[in-house]
Coordinates of C-alpha atoms in Angstrom, one line a residue:
X1 CA -35.3 25.4 61.6
X2 CA -33.2 22.9 59.7
X3 CA -36.0 20.3 60.0
X4 CA -38.4 22.7 58.2
X5 CA -35.8 23.5 55.5
X6 CA -35.1 19.8 54.9
X7 CA -38.8 18.7 55.0
X8 CA -39.7 16.6 51.9
X9 CA -43.4 15.8 52.5
X10 CA -46.4 16.8 54.5
X11 CA -49.9 15.3 55.2
X12 CA -52.8 16.3 57.4
X13 CA -55.7 14.3 58.7
X14 CA -59.1 15.7 57.5
X15 CA -59.2 19.4 58.4
X16 CA -55.4 19.0 59.2
X17 CA -54.9 18.9 55.4
X18 CA -55.3 22.7 55.4
X19 CA -52.5 23.0 57.9
X20 CA -50.3 20.8 55.7
X21 CA -51.0 23.0 52.7
X22 CA -50.3 26.2 54.6
X23 CA -47.0 24.7 55.8
X24 CA -46.1 23.8 52.2
X25 CA -46.8 27.3 51.0
X26 CA -49.8 26.4 48.9
X27 CA -52.3 28.4 51.0
X28 CA -51.9 31.6 53.0
X29 CA -52.6 31.2 56.7
X30 CA -55.5 33.8 57.0
X31 CA -57.2 32.5 53.8
X32 CA -56.9 28.9 55.0
X33 CA -58.4 29.8 58.4
X34 CA -61.3 31.5 56.7
X35 CA -61.9 28.4 54.4
X36 CA -61.8 26.2 57.5
X37 CA -64.4 28.4 59.2
X38 CA -66.7 28.2 56.2
X39 CA -66.2 24.4 55.9
X40 CA -66.9 23.9 59.6
X41 CA -70.1 25.9 59.6
X42 CA -71.3 24.3 56.4
X43 CA -70.6 20.8 57.7
X44 CA -72.4 21.6 61.0
X45 CA -75.4 22.8 59.1
X46 CA -75.4 19.6 57.0
X47 CA -75.1 17.4 60.1
X48 CA -78.3 19.0 61.6
X49 CA -80.5 17.8 58.7
X50 CA -80.2 14.1 59.5
X51 CA -79.5 12.3 62.9
X52 CA -76.1 10.9 62.0
X53 CA -72.8 10.2 63.5
X54 CA -69.5 8.2 63.4
X55 CA -68.5 4.9 64.9
X56 CA -64.9 3.9 65.6
X57 CA -64.4 0.1 64.9
X58 CA -61.5 -2.2 65.6
X59 CA -62.2 -5.5 63.8
X60 CA -60.8 -9.0 63.6
X61 CA -59.1 -10.2 60.5
X62 CA -62.4 -11.7 59.3
X63 CA -64.3 -8.4 59.6
X64 CA -66.1 -7.4 56.3
X65 CA -66.9 -3.8 56.7
X66 CA -68.7 -3.4 53.3
X67 CA -71.0 -6.3 54.1
X68 CA -71.7 -4.9 57.6
X69 CA -72.6 -1.5 56.2
X70 CA -74.8 -3.0 53.5
X71 CA -76.8 -4.9 56.2
X72 CA -77.0 -1.8 58.4
X73 CA -78.5 0.1 55.4
X74 CA -81.0 -2.6 54.8
X75 CA -82.0 -2.4 58.5
X76 CA -82.5 1.4 58.0
X77 CA -84.7 0.7 55.0
X78 CA -86.8 -1.7 57.0
X79 CA -87.4 1.3 59.4
X80 CA -88.7 3.4 56.5
X81 CA -85.5 5.5 56.0
X82 CA -85.0 6.4 52.4
X83 CA -81.5 6.3 50.8
X84 CA -79.8 5.5 54.1
X85 CA -76.1 6.1 54.5
X86 CA -73.7 3.8 56.2
X87 CA -70.1 3.6 54.9
X88 CA -66.5 3.5 55.9
X89 CA -65.5 7.2 56.3
X90 CA -61.9 6.8 57.7
X91 CA -59.3 4.2 57.0
X92 CA -57.0 4.4 60.0
X93 CA -54.8 1.3 60.1
X94 CA -55.2 -2.4 59.4
X95 CA -58.3 -3.7 61.2
X96 CA -59.4 -0.2 62.2
X97 CA -62.0 1.9 60.5
X98 CA -64.5 4.7 61.3
X99 CA -68.0 4.0 59.9
X100 CA -70.3 6.9 59.4
X101 CA -74.0 7.4 58.5
X102 CA -77.5 7.4 60.0
X103 CA -77.6 6.9 63.7
X104 CA -80.0 3.9 63.3
X105 CA -77.4 2.1 61.1
X106 CA -74.6 2.7 63.7
X107 CA -76.7 1.5 66.5
X108 CA -77.5 -1.6 64.5
X109 CA -73.8 -2.3 64.0
X110 CA -73.1 -1.9 67.7
X111 CA -75.8 -4.3 68.6
X112 CA -74.6 -6.9 66.1
X113 CA -70.8 -6.3 66.6
X114 CA -70.1 -10.0 67.2
X115 CA -71.8 -11.1 64.0
X116 CA -69.5 -8.8 62.0
X117 CA -66.3 -9.7 63.9
X118 CA -66.0 -6.3 65.4
X119 CA -63.8 -6.5 68.6
X120 CA -64.5 -2.9 69.7
X121 CA -67.0 -0.2 68.8
X122 CA -67.2 3.3 70.1
X123 CA -69.4 6.2 69.1
X124 CA -67.3 9.3 68.4
X125 CA -68.2 12.6 70.1
X126 CA -69.1 14.3 66.8
X127 CA -72.4 15.8 65.5
X128 CA -72.6 14.3 62.0
X129 CA -71.5 11.7 59.4
X130 CA -68.4 13.5 58.1
X131 CA -66.7 12.3 54.9
X132 CA -69.9 10.8 53.6
X133 CA -72.6 12.0 51.1
X134 CA -74.6 13.4 54.0
X135 CA -72.1 16.3 53.9
X136 CA -73.1 17.2 50.3
X137 CA -74.8 20.5 51.4
X138 CA -71.3 21.6 52.6
X139 CA -69.7 21.1 49.2
X140 CA -70.9 24.3 47.4
X141 CA -70.0 26.8 50.2
X142 CA -66.5 25.4 50.4
X143 CA -66.1 25.3 46.6
X144 CA -67.1 29.0 46.4
X145 CA -64.6 30.1 49.1
X146 CA -61.8 28.1 47.5
X147 CA -62.4 29.8 44.1
X148 CA -61.8 33.2 45.8
X149 CA -58.5 32.1 47.4
X150 CA -55.1 32.2 45.6
X151 CA -53.7 28.7 45.7
X152 CA -50.0 28.1 44.8
X153 CA -48.2 24.9 43.8
X154 CA -46.9 23.4 47.1
X155 CA -43.1 23.9 47.8
X156 CA -43.0 20.2 48.9
X157 CA -45.0 17.1 48.4
X158 CA -48.4 17.2 50.2
X159 CA -50.5 14.0 50.1
X160 CA -54.3 14.1 49.7
X161 CA -56.7 12.3 52.0
X162 CA -59.0 11.6 49.0
X163 CA -56.6 9.3 47.1
X164 CA -53.5 9.0 49.2
X165 CA -51.4 10.6 46.3
X166 CA -49.5 13.8 45.9
X167 CA -51.2 17.1 45.0
X168 CA -50.1 18.1 41.5
X169 CA -51.1 21.8 41.1
X170 CA -53.4 24.5 42.4
X171 CA -56.5 23.4 40.5
X172 CA -56.0 19.9 41.8
X173 CA -55.8 21.1 45.4
X174 CA -59.0 23.2 44.9
X175 CA -60.9 20.2 43.4
X176 CA -59.8 17.6 46.0
X177 CA -60.3 19.8 49.1
X178 CA -63.9 20.0 48.1
X179 CA -64.2 16.3 47.3
X180 CA -62.6 15.5 50.7
X181 CA -65.7 16.7 52.5
X182 CA -67.8 13.8 51.0
X183 CA -65.0 11.2 50.6
X184 CA -63.5 8.8 53.0
X185 CA -60.1 9.8 54.6
X186 CA -57.6 7.3 53.2
X187 CA -55.1 7.8 56.0
X188 CA -53.8 4.2 56.0
X189 CA -53.3 4.3 52.3
X190 CA -51.6 7.7 52.6
X191 CA -49.1 6.3 55.2
X192 CA -48.2 3.5 52.7
X193 CA -47.6 6.1 49.9
X194 CA -45.5 8.4 52.2
X195 CA -43.2 5.7 53.5
X196 CA -42.9 3.5 50.4
X197 CA -39.2 3.0 49.7
X198 CA -36.7 0.4 48.4
X199 CA -35.6 -2.2 50.9
X200 CA -32.6 -1.0 52.9
X201 CA -33.5 2.7 52.4
X202 CA -33.6 4.6 55.7
X203 CA -36.9 6.0 56.9
X204 CA -37.2 9.8 57.3
X205 CA -37.8 11.6 60.6
X206 CA -41.5 12.2 61.1
X207 CA -42.9 15.0 63.2
X208 CA -46.5 15.2 64.4
X209 CA -47.2 18.8 65.2
X210 CA -50.1 19.9 67.4
X211 CA -52.2 18.6 70.3
X212 CA -52.3 14.8 70.9
X213 CA -50.3 12.0 69.3
X214 CA -53.0 9.9 67.7
X215 CA -51.4 10.1 64.2
X216 CA -48.2 8.7 65.8
X217 CA -50.2 5.8 67.3
X218 CA -51.7 5.1 63.8
X219 CA -48.3 5.2 62.2
X220 CA -47.0 2.6 64.7
X221 CA -49.8 0.3 63.5
X222 CA -49.2 1.0 59.8
X223 CA -45.4 1.0 59.7
X224 CA -43.4 0.1 62.8
X225 CA -40.0 1.0 61.2
X226 CA -41.2 4.4 60.2
X227 CA -42.6 5.0 63.7
X228 CA -39.2 4.5 65.2
X229 CA -38.1 7.8 63.7
X230 CA -41.3 9.6 64.9
X231 CA -41.5 12.5 67.3
X232 CA -44.4 14.5 68.7
X233 CA -44.2 18.3 68.8
X234 CA -46.8 20.0 70.9
X235 CA -47.5 23.4 69.5
X236 CA -48.0 24.8 73.1
X237 CA -44.5 23.8 74.2
X238 CA -42.8 26.6 72.3
X239 CA -45.3 29.2 73.5
X240 CA -44.8 28.2 77.1
X241 CA -41.0 28.2 76.7
X242 CA -41.2 31.7 75.1
X243 CA -43.3 33.0 78.0
X244 CA -40.8 31.7 80.6

């Protein structure tokens, strides 16, 4: 309980941003859950329109992701695809990105990985190119549901995926949650914002709540000193303890 009382900031990765806003008192739990349901269904529907996906990439220092995406789009155009999409959709940590777009573009990048100084590439088990303009059909349904939900000013700082900065007020939250669907997740930039401090200032304790510890692994790559104060809390641990 004292950790919750003393908490100064929260952030959530992609859909996890809703959880962070619920924790900060900006959204009610039931309303947020309904918004997430609408968002998920609308994104799934959008992903069925075009064969698309997401490619996790670990690159060398020389990797130029923008140039690689540009050449992948040109390749799609040579195949007769109009307005192809291939762009960085998630900034994870230095030298690690997720690229999303048309499947043909992602296949091209995998085949030419060495040319672009990509050390590792892996297709993610998702159905669409999330956080790109291919998700535009999902914008309106989410915008409509967020208009019908009461959004409060957060009780503590919550950082947005869209720009890596703090949410200011309820209208700001409403606007950026919609924009997030078609914008890249600036997680690496968010980590720099959260842990920016004067030299010699201690780092806060960081808790990752929920299944898996991927965000902790990312934090280790972004800021080793901050990671030393990191702890993973599995949501199921408390339930199991309560049952026994």
